[in-house]
Amino acid sequence: MKVTIIGGGVIGLCSAYYLQQAGHEVTVIERNDMTDGCSFGNMGYISPSHFIPLATPGIISQGLKWMMSSSSPFYIKPRLNLDLLRWGLAFWKKANAANVEQSAPHLNNLLQLSRHGMNELKKELPDSFDMMEKGCWMLYKSDKTGDHEKHLADQANAYGLKTIQCTSQQVQEYETQVEVNVAGGILYTDDCHLNPAKFMQSLFNHLQKNKPDSYRVKFWLKTEVTGFERNNGKITAVNTNQGKINCDELVIANGSWLGSISKMLGIKMLMQPGKGYSVMYNDLENNLQYPSILVDDRTATTPINKWLRIGGTMELSGHSDNILPKRVLAIYNAFKKYYPTMDLPEPDLKRAWFGYRPVSPDGMPYIGRHTKFSNLVYAGGHAMLGVSAAAGTGQLIKEIIGGEKPVIELTAFNPERFS
Ligand SMILES: Cc1cc2nc3c(=O)[nH]c(=O)nc-3n(C[C@H](O)[C@H](O)[C@H](O)COP(=O)(O)OP(=O)(O)OC[C@H]3O[C@@H](n4cnc5c(N)ncnc54)[C@H](O)[C@@H]3O)c2cc1C
């Protein structure tokens, strides 16, 4: 079949990978040039450990407290915007224990499927993307956070994930080159991490190669979608500023812009861009040995050999390219609290990288068919888990389009659940 994918982020490319493998003729439409975007400068975690969805009990009150501080890890730009209000209302309704209980097993299924898929991609893709299978720390400073993290680790163990609970001294024994100042930590050994820009490049290179038994994926870069042609309840073509692309099946995978493209099809999808920042350091003689989430400060670190990335924050301020220096500085300051002797210079705040996470109101992705058109499939809304869940999502999209029974239950990801 002719499958057209809108969006060349990690979800679009992983979908293209599995669809190509199944023998479909795949075209990816991307309005940029595949060198930057949310899928490139993120922290590169593949995290089965993140099976708790974003909308949790207590997050609203915590968010309101954070709103009072200009250096906190969370910010909503106050504005009268109907899409934001609808999204906020749905988020509020979902931020409860029942949602977590219902959603977590499904998110866990998707993340574990993806973790296995990453082993296959590591073998199949031509270029290395520095995938390191060491695990990831949840580091905490307070006993209260420690108790919460231990409770989560017990839940993780019940899902079959392996964790190692460590005292401050034991954490230090793992981190051989850098002093760590924490009350304790939990190492999730099934997690792994990679260089996301290299991963994207490797997928891109692979998909463009001619293979004897499959089509080369066609990329329409610097191409903007302008509309759709429809006939008999089917989308027959995508119109772009570079011409028309016919399709048998259409996959919408355009990240945080998923809401606006859906409007062109007369479909309301709840989606907000959740902006996050990262900063980079190169040529470090003494570096972290493990990636870590600095739980009390919602900051993350990713070391790969001599380079280190630090990232965080969640800003709901629309697609605004404005960098808030205090929030970038807060990421750097959080890092210094946990690794006090690592003498990193203050980052150039104006040059911090940022990306827009595609955030659905319950933090669960949209994966599946939409009933408005017989050939429309959604793959998006993975919030902070796009890389972690990309391989599994790609596999599911291939199964949905091929009419196979999906390997995991998809109801929790239904794109029409907020309709
Ligand atoms: C600071 C930070 C750290 C993160 N760390 C991690 C992590 O460690 N692990 C993890 O799993 N996730 C992480 N994430 C989240 C992850 O980056 C995202 O979930 C993921 O990149 C989303 O991928 P996507 O393909 O859905 O969207 P995108 O990467 O945004 O791709 C969508 C693409 O669609 C294109 N597009 C949009 N509209 C159109 C149009 N009309 N026509 C043509 N093209 C269009 C865009 O140009 C874009 O390239 C992080 C995010 C941030 C900001």
JSON list of N, CA and C in Angstrom, two decimals, residues 5 9-19 106-118 121 199 251-255 258 358 363-369 377-383 385-402 406-408 410 413:
[
{"chain": "A", "resi": 5, "resn": "ILE", "atom": "N", "xyz": [3.14, 9.41, 5.60]},
{"chain": "A", "resi": 5, "resn": "ILE", "atom": "CA", "xyz": [3.30, 9.79, 7.01]},
{"chain": "A", "resi": 5, "resn": "ILE", "atom": "C", "xyz": [3.56, 11.29, 7.07]},
{"chain": "A", "resi": 9, "resn": "GLY", "atom": "N", "xyz": [9.64, 13.13, 12.67]},
{"chain": "A", "resi": 9, "resn": "GLY", "atom": "CA", "xyz": [10.27, 12.99, 13.99]},
{"chain": "A", "resi": 9, "resn": "GLY", "atom": "C", "xyz": [10.52, 11.51, 14.27]},
{"chain": "A", "resi": 10, "resn": "VAL", "atom": "N", "xyz": [10.88, 11.19, 15.50]},
{"chain": "A", "resi": 10, "resn": "VAL", "atom": "CA", "xyz": [11.24, 9.81, 15.82]},
{"chain": "A", "resi": 10, "resn": "VAL", "atom": "C", "xyz": [10.04, 8.87, 15.65]},
{"chain": "A", "resi": 11, "resn": "ILE", "atom": "N", "xyz": [8.82, 9.38, 15.86]},
{"chain": "A", "resi": 11, "resn": "ILE", "atom": "CA", "xyz": [7.64, 8.52, 15.71]},
{"chain": "A", "resi": 11, "resn": "ILE", "atom": "C", "xyz": [7.37, 8.26, 14.22]},
{"chain": "A", "resi": 12, "resn": "GLY", "atom": "N", "xyz": [7.47, 9.31, 13.41]},
{"chain": "A", "resi": 12, "resn": "GLY", "atom": "CA", "xyz": [7.27, 9.14, 11.97]},
{"chain": "A", "resi": 12, "resn": "GLY", "atom": "C", "xyz": [8.31, 8.19, 11.38]},
{"chain": "A", "resi": 13, "resn": "LEU", "atom": "N", "xyz": [9.58, 8.34, 11.78]},
{"chain": "A", "resi": 13, "resn": "LEU", "atom": "CA", "xyz": [10.64, 7.50, 11.19]},
{"chain": "A", "resi": 13, "resn": "LEU", "atom": "C", "xyz": [10.54, 6.05, 11.66]},
{"chain": "A", "resi": 14, "resn": "CYS", "atom": "N", "xyz": [10.22, 5.84, 12.92]},
{"chain": "A", "resi": 14, "resn": "CYS", "atom": "CA", "xyz": [10.09, 4.44, 13.38]},
{"chain": "A", "resi": 14, "resn": "CYS", "atom": "C", "xyz": [8.87, 3.78, 12.73]},
{"chain": "A", "resi": 15, "resn": "SER", "atom": "N", "xyz": [7.81, 4.56, 12.51]},
{"chain": "A", "resi": 15, "resn": "SER", "atom": "CA", "xyz": [6.65, 3.99, 11.80]},
{"chain": "A", "resi": 15, "resn": "SER", "atom": "C", "xyz": [7.08, 3.63, 10.38]},
{"chain": "A", "resi": 16, "resn": "ALA", "atom": "N", "xyz": [7.83, 4.54, 9.74]},
{"chain": "A", "resi": 16, "resn": "ALA", "atom": "CA", "xyz": [8.30, 4.28, 8.37]},
{"chain": "A", "resi": 16, "resn": "ALA", "atom": "C", "xyz": [9.17, 3.01, 8.34]},
{"chain": "A", "resi": 17, "resn": "TYR", "atom": "N", "xyz": [9.99, 2.83, 9.36]},
{"chain": "A", "resi": 17, "resn": "TYR", "atom": "CA", "xyz": [10.90, 1.67, 9.42]},
{"chain": "A", "resi": 17, "resn": "TYR", "atom": "C", "xyz": [10.11, 0.35, 9.35]},
{"chain": "A", "resi": 18, "resn": "TYR", "atom": "N", "xyz": [9.10, 0.24, 10.23]},
{"chain": "A", "resi": 18, "resn": "TYR", "atom": "CA", "xyz": [8.36, -1.03, 10.28]},
{"chain": "A", "resi": 18, "resn": "TYR", "atom": "C", "xyz": [7.44, -1.18, 9.07]},
{"chain": "A", "resi": 19, "resn": "LEU", "atom": "N", "xyz": [6.89, -0.07, 8.57]},
{"chain": "A", "resi": 19, "resn": "LEU", "atom": "CA", "xyz": [6.02, -0.15, 7.39]},
{"chain": "A", "resi": 19, "resn": "LEU", "atom": "C", "xyz": [6.82, -0.57, 6.16]},
{"chain": "A", "resi": 106, "resn": "HIS", "atom": "N", "xyz": [-0.92, -0.28, 30.52]},
{"chain": "A", "resi": 106, "resn": "HIS", "atom": "CA", "xyz": [-0.85, -0.16, 29.06]},
{"chain": "A", "resi": 106, "resn": "HIS", "atom": "C", "xyz": [0.42, 0.59, 28.63]},
{"chain": "A", "resi": 107, "resn": "LEU", "atom": "N", "xyz": [0.74, 1.62, 29.42]},
{"chain": "A", "resi": 107, "resn": "LEU", "atom": "CA", "xyz": [1.98, 2.35, 29.11]},
{"chain": "A", "resi": 107, "resn": "LEU", "atom": "C", "xyz": [3.18, 1.41, 29.30]},
{"chain": "A", "resi": 108, "resn": "ASN", "atom": "N", "xyz": [3.10, 0.60, 30.34]},
{"chain": "A", "resi": 108, "resn": "ASN", "atom": "CA", "xyz": [4.16, -0.37, 30.59]},
{"chain": "A", "resi": 108, "resn": "ASN", "atom": "C", "xyz": [4.30, -1.34, 29.40]},
{"chain": "A", "resi": 109, "resn": "ASN", "atom": "N", "xyz": [3.17, -1.83, 28.88]},
{"chain": "A", "resi": 109, "resn": "ASN", "atom": "CA", "xyz": [3.22, -2.73, 27.72]},
{"chain": "A", "resi": 109, "resn": "ASN", "atom": "C", "xyz": [3.93, -2.07, 26.55]},
{"chain": "A", "resi": 110, "resn": "LEU", "atom": "N", "xyz": [3.55, -0.81, 26.29]},
{"chain": "A", "resi": 110, "resn": "LEU", "atom": "CA", "xyz": [4.14, -0.09, 25.15]},
{"chain": "A", "resi": 110, "resn": "LEU", "atom": "C", "xyz": [5.64, 0.13, 25.35]},
{"chain": "A", "resi": 111, "resn": "LEU", "atom": "N", "xyz": [6.02, 0.51, 26.58]},
{"chain": "A", "resi": 111, "resn": "LEU", "atom": "CA", "xyz": [7.43, 0.80, 26.84]},
{"chain": "A", "resi": 111, "resn": "LEU", "atom": "C", "xyz": [8.29, -0.46, 26.77]},
{"chain": "A", "resi": 112, "resn": "GLN", "atom": "N", "xyz": [7.73, -1.56, 27.27]},
{"chain": "A", "resi": 112, "resn": "GLN", "atom": "CA", "xyz": [8.52, -2.81, 27.22]},
{"chain": "A", "resi": 112, "resn": "GLN", "atom": "C", "xyz": [8.63, -3.33, 25.78]},
{"chain": "A", "resi": 113, "resn": "LEU", "atom": "N", "xyz": [7.54, -3.18, 25.02]},
{"chain": "A", "resi": 113, "resn": "LEU", "atom": "CA", "xyz": [7.59, -3.56, 23.60]},
{"chain": "A", "resi": 113, "resn": "LEU", "atom": "C", "xyz": [8.68, -2.75, 22.89]},
{"chain": "A", "resi": 114, "resn": "SER", "atom": "N", "xyz": [8.73, -1.47, 23.22]},
{"chain": "A", "resi": 114, "resn": "SER", "atom": "CA", "xyz": [9.70, -0.58, 22.57]},
{"chain": "A", "resi": 114, "resn": "SER", "atom": "C", "xyz": [11.13, -0.90, 23.00]},
{"chain": "A", "resi": 115, "resn": "ARG", "atom": "N", "xyz": [11.27, -1.23, 24.27]},
{"chain": "A", "resi": 115, "resn": "ARG", "atom": "CA", "xyz": [12.63, -1.56, 24.77]},
{"chain": "A", "resi": 115, "resn": "ARG", "atom": "C", "xyz": [13.18, -2.76, 24.00]},
{"chain": "A", "resi": 116, "resn": "HIS", "atom": "N", "xyz": [12.32, -3.77, 23.77]},
{"chain": "A", "resi": 116, "resn": "HIS", "atom": "CA", "xyz": [12.76, -4.94, 22.99]},
{"chain": "A", "resi": 116, "resn": "HIS", "atom": "C", "xyz": [13.05, -4.52, 21.54]},
{"chain": "A", "resi": 117, "resn": "GLY", "atom": "N", "xyz": [12.17, -3.66, 21.01]},
{"chain": "A", "resi": 117, "resn": "GLY", "atom": "CA", "xyz": [12.35, -3.18, 19.63]},
{"chain": "A", "resi": 117, "resn": "GLY", "atom": "C", "xyz": [13.68, -2.47, 19.46]},
{"chain": "A", "resi": 118, "resn": "MET", "atom": "N", "xyz": [14.12, -1.77, 20.49]},
{"chain": "A", "resi": 118, "resn": "MET", "atom": "CA", "xyz": [15.39, -1.04, 20.38]},
{"chain": "A", "resi": 118, "resn": "MET", "atom": "C", "xyz": [16.57, -1.99, 20.20]},
{"chain": "A", "resi": 121, "resn": "LEU", "atom": "N", "xyz": [16.61, -2.65, 16.58]},
{"chain": "A", "resi": 121, "resn": "LEU", "atom": "CA", "xyz": [17.09, -1.50, 15.81]},
{"chain": "A", "resi": 121, "resn": "LEU", "atom": "C", "xyz": [18.60, -1.33, 15.97]},
{"chain": "A", "resi": 199, "resn": "PHE", "atom": "N", "xyz": [20.64, 8.73, 16.41]},
{"chain": "A", "resi": 199, "resn": "PHE", "atom": "CA", "xyz": [19.58, 7.74, 16.18]},
{"chain": "A", "resi": 199, "resn": "PHE", "atom": "C", "xyz": [18.72, 8.18, 14.99]},
{"chain": "A", "resi": 251, "resn": "VAL", "atom": "N", "xyz": [-0.84, 8.42, 7.92]},
{"chain": "A", "resi": 251, "resn": "VAL", "atom": "CA", "xyz": [-0.45, 8.39, 9.34]},
{"chain": "A", "resi": 251, "resn": "VAL", "atom": "C", "xyz": [-0.11, 9.81, 9.77]},
{"chain": "A", "resi": 252, "resn": "ILE", "atom": "N", "xyz": [-0.80, 10.31, 10.78]},
{"chain": "A", "resi": 252, "resn": "ILE", "atom": "CA", "xyz": [-0.48, 11.64, 11.30]},
{"chain": "A", "resi": 252, "resn": "ILE", "atom": "C", "xyz": [0.48, 11.47, 12.47]},
{"chain": "A", "resi": 253, "resn": "ALA", "atom": "N", "xyz": [1.71, 11.94, 12.27]},
{"chain": "A", "resi": 253, "resn": "ALA", "atom": "CA", "xyz": [2.76, 11.77, 13.29]},
{"chain": "A", "resi": 253, "resn": "ALA", "atom": "C", "xyz": [3.54, 13.07, 13.40]},
{"chain": "A", "resi": 254, "resn": "ASN", "atom": "N", "xyz": [2.81, 14.18, 13.42]},
{"chain": "A", "resi": 254, "resn": "ASN", "atom": "CA", "xyz": [3.54, 15.46, 13.39]},
{"chain": "A", "resi": 254, "resn": "ASN", "atom": "C", "xyz": [3.66, 16.12, 14.76]},
{"chain": "A", "resi": 255, "resn": "GLY", "atom": "N", "xyz": [3.82, 15.28, 15.78]},
{"chain": "A", "resi": 255, "resn": "GLY", "atom": "CA", "xyz": [4.22, 15.75, 17.11]},
{"chain": "A", "resi": 255, "resn": "GLY", "atom": "C", "xyz": [3.25, 16.77, 17.70]},
{"chain": "A", "resi": 258, "resn": "LEU", "atom": "N", "xyz": [0.07, 18.19, 15.98]},
{"chain": "A", "resi": 258, "resn": "LEU", "atom": "CA", "xyz": [-0.97, 17.22, 15.60]},
{"chain": "A", "resi": 258, "resn": "LEU", "atom": "C", "xyz": [-2.39, 17.82, 15.66]},
{"chain": "A", "resi": 358, "resn": "PRO", "atom": "N", "xyz": [5.10, 16.63, 22.47]},
{"chain": "A", "resi": 358, "resn": "PRO", "atom": "CA", "xyz": [3.67, 16.58, 22.13]},
{"chain": "A", "resi": 358, "resn": "PRO", "atom": "C", "xyz": [2.88, 15.99, 23.31]},
{"chain": "A", "resi": 363, "resn": "GLY", "atom": "N", "xyz": [-1.27, 12.27, 29.17]},
{"chain": "A", "resi": 363, "resn": "GLY", "atom": "CA", "xyz": [0.11, 11.81, 29.05]},
{"chain": "A", "resi": 363, "resn": "GLY", "atom": "C", "xyz": [0.23, 10.48, 28.33]},
{"chain": "A", "resi": 364, "resn": "MET", "atom": "N", "xyz": [-0.87, 10.01, 27.76]},
{"chain": "A", "resi": 364, "resn": "MET", "atom": "CA", "xyz": [-0.84, 8.74, 27.00]},
{"chain": "A", "resi": 364, "resn": "MET", "atom": "C", "xyz": [-0.85, 9.10, 25.51]},
{"chain": "A", "resi": 365, "resn": "PRO", "atom": "N", "xyz": [-0.07, 8.36, 24.70]},
{"chain": "A", "resi": 365, "resn": "PRO", "atom": "CA", "xyz": [-0.07, 8.69, 23.27]},
{"chain": "A", "resi": 365, "resn": "PRO", "atom": "C", "xyz": [-1.39, 8.35, 22.58]},
{"chain": "A", "resi": 366, "resn": "TYR", "atom": "N", "xyz": [-1.55, 8.92, 21.39]},
{"chain": "A", "resi": 366, "resn": "TYR", "atom": "CA", "xyz": [-2.65, 8.55, 20.52]},
{"chain": "A", "resi": 366, "resn": "TYR", "atom": "C", "xyz": [-2.10, 7.56, 19.49]},
{"chain": "A", "resi": 367, "resn": "ILE", "atom": "N", "xyz": [-2.55, 6.32, 19.57]},
{"chain": "A", "resi": 367, "resn": "ILE", "atom": "CA", "xyz": [-2.10, 5.32, 18.59]},
{"chain": "A", "resi": 367, "resn": "ILE", "atom": "C", "xyz": [-3.32, 4.54, 18.13]},
{"chain": "A", "resi": 368, "resn": "GLY", "atom": "N", "xyz": [-3.66, 4.66, 16.87]},
{"chain": "A", "resi": 368, "resn": "GLY", "atom": "CA", "xyz": [-4.80, 3.88, 16.37]},
{"chain": "A", "resi": 368, "resn": "GLY", "atom": "C", "xyz": [-5.54, 4.59, 15.26]},
{"chain": "A", "resi": 369, "resn": "ARG", "atom": "N", "xyz": [-6.55, 3.91, 14.76]},
{"chain": "A", "resi": 369, "resn": "ARG", "atom": "CA", "xyz": [-7.36, 4.48, 13.68]},
{"chain": "A", "resi": 369, "resn": "ARG", "atom": "C", "xyz": [-8.36, 5.48, 14.24]},
{"chain": "A", "resi": 377, "resn": "VAL", "atom": "N", "xyz": [-4.80, 7.12, 10.46]},
{"chain": "A", "resi": 377, "resn": "VAL", "atom": "CA", "xyz": [-4.19, 6.52, 11.66]},
{"chain": "A", "resi": 377, "resn": "VAL", "atom": "C", "xyz": [-3.40, 7.60, 12.39]},
{"chain": "A", "resi": 378, "resn": "TYR", "atom": "N", "xyz": [-3.50, 7.61, 13.72]},
{"chain": "A", "resi": 378, "resn": "TYR", "atom": "CA", "xyz": [-2.73, 8.56, 14.52]},
{"chain": "A", "resi": 378, "resn": "TYR", "atom": "C", "xyz": [-1.55, 7.87, 15.20]},
{"chain": "A", "resi": 379, "resn": "ALA", "atom": "N", "xyz": [-0.43, 8.59, 15.26]},
{"chain": "A", "resi": 379, "resn": "ALA", "atom": "CA", "xyz": [0.75, 8.13, 16.00]},
{"chain": "A", "resi": 379, "resn": "ALA", "atom": "C", "xyz": [1.39, 9.38, 16.60]},
{"chain": "A", "resi": 380, "resn": "GLY", "atom": "N", "xyz": [1.00, 9.72, 17.82]},
{"chain": "A", "resi": 380, "resn": "GLY", "atom": "CA", "xyz": [1.56, 10.95, 18.40]},
{"chain": "A", "resi": 380, "resn": "GLY", "atom": "C", "xyz": [1.15, 11.16, 19.83]},
{"chain": "A", "resi": 381, "resn": "GLY", "atom": "N", "xyz": [1.61, 12.28, 20.38]},
{"chain": "A", "resi": 381, "resn": "GLY", "atom": "CA", "xyz": [1.23, 12.63, 21.75]},
{"chain": "A", "resi": 381, "resn": "GLY", "atom": "C", "xyz": [2.00, 11.84, 22.80]},
{"chain": "A", "resi": 382, "resn": "HIS", "atom": "N", "xyz": [3.27, 11.54, 22.53]},
{"chain": "A", "resi": 382, "resn": "HIS", "atom": "CA", "xyz": [4.04, 10.71, 23.47]},
{"chain": "A", "resi": 382, "resn": "HIS", "atom": "C", "xyz": [4.69, 11.53, 24.58]},
{"chain": "A", "resi": 383, "resn": "ALA", "atom": "N", "xyz": [4.43, 12.83, 24.61]},
{"chain": "A", "resi": 383, "resn": "ALA", "atom": "CA", "xyz": [4.94, 13.70, 25.67]},
{"chain": "A", "resi": 383, "resn": "ALA", "atom": "C", "xyz": [6.44, 13.47, 25.90]},
{"chain": "A", "resi": 385, "resn": "LEU", "atom": "N", "xyz": [7.98, 10.73, 26.31]},
{"chain": "A", "resi": 385, "resn": "LEU", "atom": "CA", "xyz": [8.35, 9.33, 26.07]},
{"chain": "A", "resi": 385, "resn": "LEU", "atom": "C", "xyz": [8.45, 8.98, 24.59]},
{"chain": "A", "resi": 386, "resn": "GLY", "atom": "N", "xyz": [8.63, 9.99, 23.74]},
{"chain": "A", "resi": 386, "resn": "GLY", "atom": "CA", "xyz": [8.62, 9.71, 22.30]},
{"chain": "A", "resi": 386, "resn": "GLY", "atom": "C", "xyz": [9.73, 8.77, 21.86]},
{"chain": "A", "resi": 387, "resn": "VAL", "atom": "N", "xyz": [10.93, 8.96, 22.39]},
{"chain": "A", "resi": 387, "resn": "VAL", "atom": "CA", "xyz": [12.04, 8.08, 22.00]},
{"chain": "A", "resi": 387, "resn": "VAL", "atom": "C", "xyz": [11.84, 6.72, 22.65]},
{"chain": "A", "resi": 388, "resn": "SER", "atom": "N", "xyz": [11.45, 6.75, 23.91]},
{"chain": "A", "resi": 388, "resn": "SER", "atom": "CA", "xyz": [11.23, 5.50, 24.66]},
{"chain": "A", "resi": 388, "resn": "SER", "atom": "C", "xyz": [10.20, 4.60, 24.01]},
{"chain": "A", "resi": 389, "resn": "ALA", "atom": "N", "xyz": [9.18, 5.22, 23.39]},
{"chain": "A", "resi": 389, "resn": "ALA", "atom": "CA", "xyz": [8.05, 4.43, 22.88]},
{"chain": "A", "resi": 389, "resn": "ALA", "atom": "C", "xyz": [8.03, 4.36, 21.36]},
{"chain": "A", "resi": 390, "resn": "ALA", "atom": "N", "xyz": [9.08, 4.86, 20.70]},
{"chain": "A", "resi": 390, "resn": "ALA", "atom": "CA", "xyz": [9.04, 4.97, 19.24]},
{"chain": "A", "resi": 390, "resn": "ALA", "atom": "C", "xyz": [9.04, 3.60, 18.56]},
{"chain": "A", "resi": 391, "resn": "ALA", "atom": "N", "xyz": [9.91, 2.71, 19.00]},
{"chain": "A", "resi": 391, "resn": "ALA", "atom": "CA", "xyz": [10.01, 1.41, 18.32]},
{"chain": "A", "resi": 391, "resn": "ALA", "atom": "C", "xyz": [8.69, 0.65, 18.45]},
{"chain": "A", "resi": 392, "resn": "GLY", "atom": "N", "xyz": [8.09, 0.66, 19.63]},
{"chain": "A", "resi": 392, "resn": "GLY", "atom": "CA", "xyz": [6.82, -0.04, 19.84]},
{"chain": "A", "resi": 392, "resn": "GLY", "atom": "C", "xyz": [5.71, 0.60, 19.03]},
{"chain": "A", "resi": 393, "resn": "THR", "atom": "N", "xyz": [5.70, 1.94, 19.01]},
{"chain": "A", "resi": 393, "resn": "THR", "atom": "CA", "xyz": [4.66, 2.64, 18.24]},
{"chain": "A", "resi": 393, "resn": "THR", "atom": "C", "xyz": [4.78, 2.29, 16.76]},
{"chain": "A", "resi": 394, "resn": "GLY", "atom": "N", "xyz": [6.00, 2.28, 16.25]},
{"chain": "A", "resi": 394, "resn": "GLY", "atom": "CA", "xyz": [6.21, 1.94, 14.83]},
{"chain": "A", "resi": 394, "resn": "GLY", "atom": "C", "xyz": [5.68, 0.55, 14.51]},
{"chain": "A", "resi": 395, "resn": "GLN", "atom": "N", "xyz": [5.97, -0.37, 15.41]},
{"chain": "A", "resi": 395, "resn": "GLN", "atom": "CA", "xyz": [5.51, -1.75, 15.20]},
{"chain": "A", "resi": 395, "resn": "GLN", "atom": "C", "xyz": [3.98, -1.81, 15.20]},
{"chain": "A", "resi": 396, "resn": "LEU", "atom": "N", "xyz": [3.36, -1.09, 16.13]},
{"chain": "A", "resi": 396, "resn": "LEU", "atom": "CA", "xyz": [1.89, -1.09, 16.22]},
{"chain": "A", "resi": 396, "resn": "LEU", "atom": "C", "xyz": [1.26, -0.46, 14.97]},
{"chain": "A", "resi": 397, "resn": "ILE", "atom": "N", "xyz": [1.88, 0.61, 14.47]},
{"chain": "A", "resi": 397, "resn": "ILE", "atom": "CA", "xyz": [1.33, 1.28, 13.28]},
{"chain": "A", "resi": 397, "resn": "ILE", "atom": "C", "xyz": [1.39, 0.31, 12.10]},
{"chain": "A", "resi": 398, "resn": "LYS", "atom": "N", "xyz": [2.47, -0.44, 12.00]},
{"chain": "A", "resi": 398, "resn": "LYS", "atom": "CA", "xyz": [2.57, -1.45, 10.93]},
{"chain": "A", "resi": 398, "resn": "LYS", "atom": "C", "xyz": [1.45, -2.48, 11.08]},
{"chain": "A", "resi": 399, "resn": "GLU", "atom": "N", "xyz": [1.19, -2.91, 12.31]},
{"chain": "A", "resi": 399, "resn": "GLU", "atom": "CA", "xyz": [0.15, -3.92, 12.52]},
{"chain": "A", "resi": 399, "resn": "GLU", "atom": "C", "xyz": [-1.24, -3.37, 12.21]},
{"chain": "A", "resi": 400, "resn": "ILE", "atom": "N", "xyz": [-1.49, -2.12, 12.62]},
{"chain": "A", "resi": 400, "resn": "ILE", "atom": "CA", "xyz": [-2.80, -1.50, 12.38]},
{"chain": "A", "resi": 400, "resn": "ILE", "atom": "C", "xyz": [-3.04, -1.39, 10.87]},
{"chain": "A", "resi": 401, "resn": "ILE", "atom": "N", "xyz": [-2.03, -0.91, 10.16]},
{"chain": "A", "resi": 401, "resn": "ILE", "atom": "CA", "xyz": [-2.20, -0.70, 8.72]},
{"chain": "A", "resi": 401, "resn": "ILE", "atom": "C", "xyz": [-2.28, -2.02, 7.97]},
{"chain": "A", "resi": 402, "resn": "GLY", "atom": "N", "xyz": [-1.57, -3.01, 8.45]},
{"chain": "A", "resi": 402, "resn": "GLY", "atom": "CA", "xyz": [-1.59, -4.32, 7.79]},
{"chain": "A", "resi": 402, "resn": "GLY", "atom": "C", "xyz": [-2.81, -5.15, 8.17]},
{"chain": "A", "resi": 406, "resn": "PRO", "atom": "N", "xyz": [-3.05, -6.18, 16.84]},
{"chain": "A", "resi": 406, "resn": "PRO", "atom": "CA", "xyz": [-1.89, -5.56, 17.50]},
{"chain": "A", "resi": 406, "resn": "PRO", "atom": "C", "xyz": [-1.37, -6.41, 18.66]},
{"chain": "A", "resi": 407, "resn": "VAL", "atom": "N", "xyz": [-0.08, -6.40, 18.82]},
{"chain": "A", "resi": 407, "resn": "VAL", "atom": "CA", "xyz": [0.57, -7.27, 19.81]},
{"chain": "A", "resi": 407, "resn": "VAL", "atom": "C", "xyz": [0.21, -6.85, 21.24]},
{"chain": "A", "resi": 408, "resn": "ILE", "atom": "N", "xyz": [-0.20, -5.59, 21.44]},
{"chain": "A", "resi": 408, "resn": "ILE", "atom": "CA", "xyz": [-0.70, -5.18, 22.75]},
{"chain": "A", "resi": 408, "resn": "ILE", "atom": "C", "xyz": [-2.08, -4.54, 22.59]},
{"chain": "A", "resi": 410, "resn": "LEU", "atom": "N", "xyz": [-4.91, -1.86, 22.59]},
{"chain": "A", "resi": 410, "resn": "LEU", "atom": "CA", "xyz": [-4.73, -0.44, 22.20]},
{"chain": "A", "resi": 410, "resn": "LEU", "atom": "C", "xyz": [-5.78, 0.53, 22.76]},
{"chain": "A", "resi": 413, "resn": "PHE", "atom": "N", "xyz": [-4.95, 3.89, 24.18]},
{"chain": "A", "resi": 413, "resn": "PHE", "atom": "CA", "xyz": [-4.30, 4.86, 23.28]},
{"chain": "A", "resi": 413, "resn": "PHE", "atom": "C", "xyz": [-5.27, 5.40, 22.22]}
]
